[in-house]
Structure formats: C-alpha cells, structure tokens
mmCIF file of C-alpha atoms in Angstrom:
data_model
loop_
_atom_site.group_PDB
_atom_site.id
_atom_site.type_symbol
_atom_site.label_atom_id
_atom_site.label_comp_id
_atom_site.label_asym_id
_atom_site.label_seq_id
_atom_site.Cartn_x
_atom_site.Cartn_y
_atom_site.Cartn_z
ATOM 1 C CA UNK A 1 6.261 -66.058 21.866
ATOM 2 C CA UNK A 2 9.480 -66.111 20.028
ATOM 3 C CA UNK A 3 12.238 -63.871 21.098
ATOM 4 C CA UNK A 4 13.838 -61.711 18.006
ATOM 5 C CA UNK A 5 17.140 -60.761 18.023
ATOM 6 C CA UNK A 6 18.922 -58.731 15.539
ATOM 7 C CA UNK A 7 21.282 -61.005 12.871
ATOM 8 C CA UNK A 8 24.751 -59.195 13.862
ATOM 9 C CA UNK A 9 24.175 -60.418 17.585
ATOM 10 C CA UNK A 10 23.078 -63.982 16.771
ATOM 11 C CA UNK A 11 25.952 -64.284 14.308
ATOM 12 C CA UNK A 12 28.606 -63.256 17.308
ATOM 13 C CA UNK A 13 26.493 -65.324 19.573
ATOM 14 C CA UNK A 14 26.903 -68.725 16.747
ATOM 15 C CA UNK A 15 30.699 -67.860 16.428
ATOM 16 C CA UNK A 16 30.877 -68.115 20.587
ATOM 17 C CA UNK A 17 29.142 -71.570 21.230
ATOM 18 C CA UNK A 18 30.916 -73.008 18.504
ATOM 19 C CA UNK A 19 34.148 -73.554 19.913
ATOM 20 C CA UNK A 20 33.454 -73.115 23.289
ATOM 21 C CA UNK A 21 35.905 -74.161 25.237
ATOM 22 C CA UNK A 22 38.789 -72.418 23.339
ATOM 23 C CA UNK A 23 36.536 -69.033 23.610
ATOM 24 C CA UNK A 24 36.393 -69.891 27.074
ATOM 25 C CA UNK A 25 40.347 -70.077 27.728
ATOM 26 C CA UNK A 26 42.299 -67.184 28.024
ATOM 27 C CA UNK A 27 44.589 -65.579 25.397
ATOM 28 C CA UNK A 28 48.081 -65.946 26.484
ATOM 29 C CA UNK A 29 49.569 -62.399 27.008
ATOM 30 C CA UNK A 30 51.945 -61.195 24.117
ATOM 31 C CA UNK A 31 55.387 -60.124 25.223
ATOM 32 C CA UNK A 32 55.117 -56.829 23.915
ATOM 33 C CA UNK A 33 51.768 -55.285 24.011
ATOM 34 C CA UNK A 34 50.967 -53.319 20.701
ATOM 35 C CA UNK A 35 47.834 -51.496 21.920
ATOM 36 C CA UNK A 36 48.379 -47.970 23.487
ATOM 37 C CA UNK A 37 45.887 -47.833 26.481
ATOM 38 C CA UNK A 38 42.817 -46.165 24.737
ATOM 39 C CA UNK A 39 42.556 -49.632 21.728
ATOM 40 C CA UNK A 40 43.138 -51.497 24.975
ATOM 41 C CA UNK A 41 40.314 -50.206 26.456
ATOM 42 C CA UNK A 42 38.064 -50.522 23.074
ATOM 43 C CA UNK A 43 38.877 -53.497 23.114
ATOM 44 C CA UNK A 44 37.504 -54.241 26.682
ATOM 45 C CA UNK A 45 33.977 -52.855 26.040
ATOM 46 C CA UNK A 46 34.100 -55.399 22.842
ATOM 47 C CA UNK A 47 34.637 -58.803 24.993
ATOM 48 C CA UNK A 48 31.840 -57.536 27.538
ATOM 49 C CA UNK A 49 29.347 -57.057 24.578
ATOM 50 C CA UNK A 50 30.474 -60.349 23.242
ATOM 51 C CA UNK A 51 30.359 -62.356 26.608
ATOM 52 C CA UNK A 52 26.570 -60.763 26.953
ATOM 53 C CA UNK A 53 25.360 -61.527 23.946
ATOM 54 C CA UNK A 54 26.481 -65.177 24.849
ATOM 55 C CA UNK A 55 25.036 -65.181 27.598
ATOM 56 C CA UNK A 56 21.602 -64.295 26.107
ATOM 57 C CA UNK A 57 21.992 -67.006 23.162
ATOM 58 C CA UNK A 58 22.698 -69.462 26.080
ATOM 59 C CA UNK A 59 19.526 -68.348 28.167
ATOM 60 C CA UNK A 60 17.856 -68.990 24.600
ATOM 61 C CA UNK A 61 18.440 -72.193 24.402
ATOM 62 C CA UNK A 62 18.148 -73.311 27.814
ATOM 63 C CA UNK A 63 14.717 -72.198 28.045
ATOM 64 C CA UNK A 64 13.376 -74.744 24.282
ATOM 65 C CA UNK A 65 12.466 -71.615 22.994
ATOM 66 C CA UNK A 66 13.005 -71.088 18.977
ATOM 67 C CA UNK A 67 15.527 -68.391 18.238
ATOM 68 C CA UNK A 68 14.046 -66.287 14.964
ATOM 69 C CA UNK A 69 16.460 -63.938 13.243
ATOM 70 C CA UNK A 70 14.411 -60.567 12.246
ATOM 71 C CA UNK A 71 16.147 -58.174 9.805
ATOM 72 C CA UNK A 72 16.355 -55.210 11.236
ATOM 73 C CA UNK A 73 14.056 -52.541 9.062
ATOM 74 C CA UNK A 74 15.183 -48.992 11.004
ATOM 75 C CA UNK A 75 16.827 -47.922 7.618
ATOM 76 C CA UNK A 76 13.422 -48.435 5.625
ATOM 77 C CA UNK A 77 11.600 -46.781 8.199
ATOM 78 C CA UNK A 78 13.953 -43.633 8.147
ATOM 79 C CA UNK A 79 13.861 -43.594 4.398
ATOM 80 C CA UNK A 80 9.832 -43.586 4.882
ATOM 81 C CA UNK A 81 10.115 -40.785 7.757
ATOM 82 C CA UNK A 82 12.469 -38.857 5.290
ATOM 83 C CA UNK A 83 10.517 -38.672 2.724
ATOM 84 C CA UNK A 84 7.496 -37.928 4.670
ATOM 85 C CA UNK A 85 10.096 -34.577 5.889
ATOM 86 C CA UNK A 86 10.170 -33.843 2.580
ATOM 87 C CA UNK A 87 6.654 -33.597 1.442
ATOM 88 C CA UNK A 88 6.337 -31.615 4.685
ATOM 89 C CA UNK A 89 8.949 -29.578 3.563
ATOM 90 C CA UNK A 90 8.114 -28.811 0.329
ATOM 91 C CA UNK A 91 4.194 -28.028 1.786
ATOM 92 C CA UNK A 92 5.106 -25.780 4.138
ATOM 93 C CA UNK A 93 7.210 -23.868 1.260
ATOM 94 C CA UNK A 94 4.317 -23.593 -0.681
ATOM 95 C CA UNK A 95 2.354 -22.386 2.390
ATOM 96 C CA UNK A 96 4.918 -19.638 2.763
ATOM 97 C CA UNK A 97 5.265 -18.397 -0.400
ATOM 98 C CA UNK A 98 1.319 -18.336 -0.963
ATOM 99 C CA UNK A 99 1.574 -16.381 2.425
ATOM 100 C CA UNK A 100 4.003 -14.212 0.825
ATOM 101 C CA UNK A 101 1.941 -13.353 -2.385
ATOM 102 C CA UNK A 102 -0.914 -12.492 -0.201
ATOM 103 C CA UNK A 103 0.863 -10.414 2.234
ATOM 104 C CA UNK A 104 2.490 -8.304 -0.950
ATOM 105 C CA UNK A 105 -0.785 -8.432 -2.387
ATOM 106 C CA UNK A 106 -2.283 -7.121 0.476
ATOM 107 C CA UNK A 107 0.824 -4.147 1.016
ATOM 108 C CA UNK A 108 -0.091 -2.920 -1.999
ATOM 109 C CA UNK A 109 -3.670 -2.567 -1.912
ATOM 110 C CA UNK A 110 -3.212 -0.364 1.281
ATOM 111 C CA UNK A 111 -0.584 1.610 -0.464
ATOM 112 C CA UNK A 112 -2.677 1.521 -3.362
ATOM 113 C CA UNK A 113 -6.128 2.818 -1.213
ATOM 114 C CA UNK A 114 -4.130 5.231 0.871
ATOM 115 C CA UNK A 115 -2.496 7.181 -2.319
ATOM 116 C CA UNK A 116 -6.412 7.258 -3.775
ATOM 117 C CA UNK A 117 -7.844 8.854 -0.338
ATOM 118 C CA UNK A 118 -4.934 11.273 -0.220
ATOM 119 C CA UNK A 119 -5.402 12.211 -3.894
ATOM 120 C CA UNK A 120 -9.141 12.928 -2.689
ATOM 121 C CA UNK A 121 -8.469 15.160 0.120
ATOM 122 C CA UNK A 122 -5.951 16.955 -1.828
ATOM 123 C CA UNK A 123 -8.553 17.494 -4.375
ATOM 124 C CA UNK A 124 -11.140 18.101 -1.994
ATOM 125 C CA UNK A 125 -8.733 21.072 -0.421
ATOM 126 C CA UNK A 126 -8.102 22.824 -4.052
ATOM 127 C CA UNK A 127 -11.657 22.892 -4.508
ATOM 128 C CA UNK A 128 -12.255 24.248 -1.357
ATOM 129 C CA UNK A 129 -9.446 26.740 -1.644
ATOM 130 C CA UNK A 130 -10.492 27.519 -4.973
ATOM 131 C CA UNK A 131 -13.978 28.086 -3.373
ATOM 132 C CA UNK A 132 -12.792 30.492 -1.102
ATOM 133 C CA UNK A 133 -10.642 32.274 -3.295
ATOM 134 C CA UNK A 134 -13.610 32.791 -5.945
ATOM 135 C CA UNK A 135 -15.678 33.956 -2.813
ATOM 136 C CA UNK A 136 -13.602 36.225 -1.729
ATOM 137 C CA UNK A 137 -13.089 38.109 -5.039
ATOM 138 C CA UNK A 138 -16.584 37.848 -5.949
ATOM 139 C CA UNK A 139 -16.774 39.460 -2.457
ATOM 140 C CA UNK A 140 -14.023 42.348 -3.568
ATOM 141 C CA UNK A 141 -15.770 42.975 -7.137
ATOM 142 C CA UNK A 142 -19.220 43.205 -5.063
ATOM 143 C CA UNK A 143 -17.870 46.028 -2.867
ATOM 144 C CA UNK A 144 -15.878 47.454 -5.486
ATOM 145 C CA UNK A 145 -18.577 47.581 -8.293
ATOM 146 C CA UNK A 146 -21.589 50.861 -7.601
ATOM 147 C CA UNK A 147 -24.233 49.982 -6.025
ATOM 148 C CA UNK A 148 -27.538 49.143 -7.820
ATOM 149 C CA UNK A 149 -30.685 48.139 -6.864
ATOM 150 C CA UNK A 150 -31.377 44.681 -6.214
ATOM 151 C CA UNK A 151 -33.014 42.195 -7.879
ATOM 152 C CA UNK A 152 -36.137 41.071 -6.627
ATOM 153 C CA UNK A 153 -36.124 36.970 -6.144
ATOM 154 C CA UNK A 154 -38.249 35.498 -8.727
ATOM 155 C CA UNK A 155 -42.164 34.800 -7.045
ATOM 156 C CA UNK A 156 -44.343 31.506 -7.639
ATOM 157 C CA UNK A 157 -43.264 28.195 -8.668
ATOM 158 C CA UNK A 158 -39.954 26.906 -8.306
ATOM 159 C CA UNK A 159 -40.357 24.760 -11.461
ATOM 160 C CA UNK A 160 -42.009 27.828 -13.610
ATOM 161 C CA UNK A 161 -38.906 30.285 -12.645
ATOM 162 C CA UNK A 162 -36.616 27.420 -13.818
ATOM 163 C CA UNK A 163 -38.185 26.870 -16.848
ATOM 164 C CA UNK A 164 -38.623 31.159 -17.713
ATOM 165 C CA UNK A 165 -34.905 31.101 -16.902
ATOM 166 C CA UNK A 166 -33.846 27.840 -19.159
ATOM 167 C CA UNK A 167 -35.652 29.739 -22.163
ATOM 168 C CA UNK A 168 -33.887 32.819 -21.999
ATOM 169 C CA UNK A 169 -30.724 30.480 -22.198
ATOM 170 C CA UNK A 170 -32.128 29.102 -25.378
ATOM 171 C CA UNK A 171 -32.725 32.087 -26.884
ATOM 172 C CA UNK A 172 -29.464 33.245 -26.536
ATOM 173 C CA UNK A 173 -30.506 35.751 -24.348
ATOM 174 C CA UNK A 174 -26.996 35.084 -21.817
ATOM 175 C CA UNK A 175 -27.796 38.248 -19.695
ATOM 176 C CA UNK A 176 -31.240 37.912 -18.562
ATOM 177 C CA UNK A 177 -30.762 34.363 -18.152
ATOM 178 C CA UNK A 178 -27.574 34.933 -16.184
ATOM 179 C CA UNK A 179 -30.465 36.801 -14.294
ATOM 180 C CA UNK A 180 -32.666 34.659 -14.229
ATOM 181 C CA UNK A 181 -30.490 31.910 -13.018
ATOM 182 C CA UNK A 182 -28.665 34.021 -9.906
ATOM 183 C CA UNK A 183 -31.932 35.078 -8.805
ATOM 184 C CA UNK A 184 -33.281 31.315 -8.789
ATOM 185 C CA UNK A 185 -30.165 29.919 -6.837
ATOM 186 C CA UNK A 186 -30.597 32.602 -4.847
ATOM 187 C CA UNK A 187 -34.379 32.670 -4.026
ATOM 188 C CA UNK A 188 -34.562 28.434 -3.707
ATOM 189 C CA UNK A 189 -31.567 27.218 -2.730
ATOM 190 C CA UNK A 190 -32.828 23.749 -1.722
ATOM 191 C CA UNK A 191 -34.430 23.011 -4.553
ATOM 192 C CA UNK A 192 -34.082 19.728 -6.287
ATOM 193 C CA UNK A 193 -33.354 22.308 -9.610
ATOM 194 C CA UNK A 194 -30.584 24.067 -7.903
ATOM 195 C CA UNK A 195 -27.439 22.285 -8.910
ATOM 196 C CA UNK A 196 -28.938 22.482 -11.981
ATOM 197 C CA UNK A 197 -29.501 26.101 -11.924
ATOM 198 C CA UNK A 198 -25.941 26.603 -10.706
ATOM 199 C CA UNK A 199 -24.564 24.992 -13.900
ATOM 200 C CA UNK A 200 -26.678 26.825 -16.261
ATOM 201 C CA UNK A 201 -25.754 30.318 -14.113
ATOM 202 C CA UNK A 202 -21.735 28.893 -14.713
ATOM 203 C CA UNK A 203 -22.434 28.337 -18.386
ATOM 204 C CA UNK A 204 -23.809 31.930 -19.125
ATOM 205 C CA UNK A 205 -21.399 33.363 -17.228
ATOM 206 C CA UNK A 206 -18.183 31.629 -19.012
ATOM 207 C CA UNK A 207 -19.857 33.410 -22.050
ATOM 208 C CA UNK A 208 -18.859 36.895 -21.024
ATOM 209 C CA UNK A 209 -15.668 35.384 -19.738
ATOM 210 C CA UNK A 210 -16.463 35.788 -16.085
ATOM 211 C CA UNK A 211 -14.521 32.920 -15.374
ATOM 212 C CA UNK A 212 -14.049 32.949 -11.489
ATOM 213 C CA UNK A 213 -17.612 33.581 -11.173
ATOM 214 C CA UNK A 214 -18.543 30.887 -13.525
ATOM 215 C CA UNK A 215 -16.106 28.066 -11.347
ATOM 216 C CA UNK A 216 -17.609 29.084 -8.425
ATOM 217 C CA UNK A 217 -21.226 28.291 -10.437
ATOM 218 C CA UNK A 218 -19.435 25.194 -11.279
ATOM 219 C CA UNK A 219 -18.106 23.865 -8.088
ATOM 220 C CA UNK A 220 -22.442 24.804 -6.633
ATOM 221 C CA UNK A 221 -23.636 22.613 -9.136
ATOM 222 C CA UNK A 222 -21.467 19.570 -8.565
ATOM 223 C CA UNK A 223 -20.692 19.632 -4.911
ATOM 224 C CA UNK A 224 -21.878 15.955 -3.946
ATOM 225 C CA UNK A 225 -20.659 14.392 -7.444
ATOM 226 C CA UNK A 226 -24.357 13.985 -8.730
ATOM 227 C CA UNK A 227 -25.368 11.260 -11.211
ATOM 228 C CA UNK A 228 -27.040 13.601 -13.614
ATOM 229 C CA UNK A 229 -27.069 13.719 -17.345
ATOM 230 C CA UNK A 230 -25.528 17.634 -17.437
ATOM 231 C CA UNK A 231 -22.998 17.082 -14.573
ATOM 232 C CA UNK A 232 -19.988 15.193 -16.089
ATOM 233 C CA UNK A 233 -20.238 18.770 -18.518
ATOM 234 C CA UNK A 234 -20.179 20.773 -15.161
ATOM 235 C CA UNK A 235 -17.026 19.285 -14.237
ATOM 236 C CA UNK A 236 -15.130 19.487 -17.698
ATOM 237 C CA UNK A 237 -16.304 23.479 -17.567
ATOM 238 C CA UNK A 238 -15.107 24.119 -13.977
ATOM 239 C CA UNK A 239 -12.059 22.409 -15.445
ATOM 240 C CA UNK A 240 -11.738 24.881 -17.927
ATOM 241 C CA UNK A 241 -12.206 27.876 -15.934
ATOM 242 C CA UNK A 242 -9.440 26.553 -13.835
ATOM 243 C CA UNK A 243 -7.342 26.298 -16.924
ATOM 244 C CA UNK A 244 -8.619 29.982 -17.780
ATOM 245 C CA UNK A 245 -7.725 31.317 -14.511
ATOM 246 C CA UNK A 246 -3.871 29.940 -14.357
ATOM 247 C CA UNK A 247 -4.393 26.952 -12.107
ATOM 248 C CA UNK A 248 -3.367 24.252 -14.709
ATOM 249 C CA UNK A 249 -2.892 21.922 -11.423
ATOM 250 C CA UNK A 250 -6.245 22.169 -10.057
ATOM 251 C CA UNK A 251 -7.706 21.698 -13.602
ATOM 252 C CA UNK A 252 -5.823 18.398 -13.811
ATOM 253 C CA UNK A 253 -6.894 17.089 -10.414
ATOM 254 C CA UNK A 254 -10.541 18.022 -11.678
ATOM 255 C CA UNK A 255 -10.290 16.047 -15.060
ATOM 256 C CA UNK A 256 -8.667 13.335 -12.988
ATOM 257 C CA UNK A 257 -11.784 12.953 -10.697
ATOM 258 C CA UNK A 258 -14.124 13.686 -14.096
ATOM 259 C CA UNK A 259 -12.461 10.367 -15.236
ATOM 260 C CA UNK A 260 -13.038 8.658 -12.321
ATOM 261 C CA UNK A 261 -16.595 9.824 -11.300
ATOM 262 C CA UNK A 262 -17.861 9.654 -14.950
ATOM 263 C CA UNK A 263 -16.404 6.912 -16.498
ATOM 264 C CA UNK A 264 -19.354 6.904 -19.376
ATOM 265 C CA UNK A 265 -19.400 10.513 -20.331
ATOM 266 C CA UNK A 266 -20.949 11.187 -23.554
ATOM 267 C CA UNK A 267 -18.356 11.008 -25.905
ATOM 268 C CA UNK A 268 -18.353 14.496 -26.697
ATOM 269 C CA UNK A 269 -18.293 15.452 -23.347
ATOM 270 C CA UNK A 270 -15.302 12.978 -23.565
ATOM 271 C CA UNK A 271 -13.627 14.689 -25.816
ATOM 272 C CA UNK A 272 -13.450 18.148 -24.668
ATOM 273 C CA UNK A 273 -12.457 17.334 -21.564
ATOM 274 C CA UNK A 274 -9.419 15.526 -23.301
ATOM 275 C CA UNK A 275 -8.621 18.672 -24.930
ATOM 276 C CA UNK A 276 -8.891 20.176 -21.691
ATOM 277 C CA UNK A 277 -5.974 17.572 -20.236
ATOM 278 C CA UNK A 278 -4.025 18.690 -23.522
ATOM 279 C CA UNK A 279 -4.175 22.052 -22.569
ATOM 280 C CA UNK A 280 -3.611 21.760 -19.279
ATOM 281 C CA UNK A 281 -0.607 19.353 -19.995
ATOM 282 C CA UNK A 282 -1.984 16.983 -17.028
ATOM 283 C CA UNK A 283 0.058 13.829 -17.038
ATOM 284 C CA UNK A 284 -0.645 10.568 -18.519
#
C-alpha cells in the first residue's frame, strides 16, 4: 500500500535530507538574541514538527516503499458540505414560511368560525327575546281585551281545514282567515301544515297592522330555518315587523341570516327584503 502524505510535509521533509549534515549541525548562538521568549518558544514547536516529519520521510525510505504526494481536497469537500448547508437552509426556510401561511391561515378561520357562531347565538337570543316579549304582550292584550267566547278548533281533516282557511285568504277575506288560521295552529300543532299555517296567520295579521302578533306568527313558522318555497318570505316579513315595531337591530340580524339561509330567494323576495335593509339602515 502506498503511504500518502500531504505536499507541505514532504516538501519540508525534501528540504531536510538534502543537506543533511548542515541541518544536522547546530546553529551557532547569536550574541544578542532578538526573539523575546514567546517567538523563542514558536520557534521551538517549529524544529520539533520539522525533525518529525524527517523522521517519517526517513522511515519512508528505509522501508522501499514509494512515497505518493496526494493533494489535499478538505477545501473542496467543505465547499461541497457548504453548499449542501445552503440548500438545507434555504429548504427549511421554505418549510417555515409554508408553516407560517398555514398557521395564519388556520388563525383566521377560527376567528373567522367563532365571530359566525357568536353572530348566531346573538341572533338566536333576539329572536328569543323578541319571542318572549311578543308573548308576553299578546299575554297583556289577552287579559286586557273582554272576554268572548271561544272559538271552537276546526273538526275533520287537517288538510281540509288548511285548505277552507287558504281560500278565505284568497278571497281577501283577512278576518275569517286570520280565523281560520289561529284556530288551525291551534287545533294541530304538529302538523306538517303548521309552519305553514303560522305564516299565512302572520301575513293576515300584518294586514290590520297587528304587527307584534304577526312576528310572533313569523318567528312559528320559521323556527328550524325550513327549506320551503314560502319561508325565505316569512323571514323578510318578520323582518319587517321588526322594523315596524322599532327594533331596526333585530331586523338587520334577521335579513343578515335571510341572506345567509336563502341565498336563492326569488328575486322579488330579493328585493323587498333589500328595501327592508334600506330601511332598516343595516350595514353593508
């Protein structure tokens, strides 16, 4: 095997066996000494490194083997380890900054989903405060009103007392079918008609301007949010009841929920409940 030595050392090692018996024979001692003590001692460590490295070429050649002078290559393989820092580098800064999109990213979709759910709740409070405050003065009007005899609950079919009550609507008949439509919510209250009823009861009852009657209609008819062709209508009316009855705020957290619920809405369902925002001067 051939021994490799760096070029520096073999160089130092050439310069001591060729002249070796004057690198053998000691300096003669200047008069005057011009090294302080810490040169001196520099100097020391050099002549031991030197007298080694002889030593080694010497042990070389005693032994037939070939000496082979190998560059050294440490500074290309710390260029190759430094750039392989870099691309490491510059990956990990992409890493962190994708990490950092996501992580905003994902901030504001909680902030985002936890402003929605409090809007809800809020809304879902007003309407149950307006709920109670409706029931409460229907309650006081009730007691305060004379007494009359009541109204007997309409007998037979569910879907013939519906359809007696829808046709006094479309004759324009607004009290009987006011009537009509309190005694069927009243009588069936489980009925897969009775949200339905509800509206139509709110409807005739915004025509004689019974307007806390009519939201409390309104908020029957579309507790649940159902996917129905008349309730996106409900909601715009309970809206304007609200509007009627000085709560402009509630009104606006209704249209805001119309818009979200009902986001195809006839367009002239559309429309008026537009108006409504106007009126209620909801914000944009």
């Amino acid at each position: 095997m051939r021994a490799r030595i760096p070029l520096t050392l073999l160089a130092l090692a050439v310069l001591a066996t060729a002249t070796p018996a004057a690198s053998q024979t000691p300096l003669p001692e200047p008069a005057v000494d011009p090294l302080d003590s810490r040169d001196a001692k520099r100097v020391e460590r050099m002549e031991k490194v030197v007298r080694e490295l002889r030593a080694i070429v010497f042990q070389l050649q005693k032994s037939d083997k070939p000496v082979v002078v190998q560059p050294a290559d440490t500074d290309a393989r710390m260029a190759e380890m430094s750039e392989k820092l870099g691309d490491l580098e510059q990956t990990l800064r992409s890493l962190n900054g994708t990490i950092d999109n996501a992580t905003r990213d994902l901030d504001a979709a909680r902030r985002e989903n936890a402003a929605l759910k409090s809007q809800l709740d809020g809304l879902s409070e007003r309407l149950a405060a307006v709920e109670q405050k409706l029931t409460a003065s229907t309650v006081a009007s009730a007691e305060a009103a004379p007494a009359t005899a009541p109204t007997l609950p309409p007998a037979g079919d569910p879907a013939q007392a519906f359809a007696e009550a829808r046709k006094l609507m479309l004759a324009g008949d607004y009290d009987a079918a006011e009537n009509a439509f309190a005694d069927f919510v009243e009588a069936y209250p489980d009925t897969a008609r009775t949200p339905e009823a509800s509206y139509w009861l709110g409807k005739t009852l915004s025509v004689r301007g019974a307007h806390a009657d009519a939201a409390q209609a309104y908020i029957g008819a579309i507790r649940g949010w159902p996917q129905t062709s008349w309730a996106p209508d409900a909601v715009v009316e309970l809206s304007r009841s609200l509007i009627a009855l000085k709560k402009p705020s509630d009104a606006c957290q209704t249209l805001a929920e119309f818009a979200r619920r009902y986001p195809k809405a006839a367009p002239t369902v559309a429309a008026r409940a537009a108006a409504a925002r106007t009126q209620a001067k909801c914000a944009a």
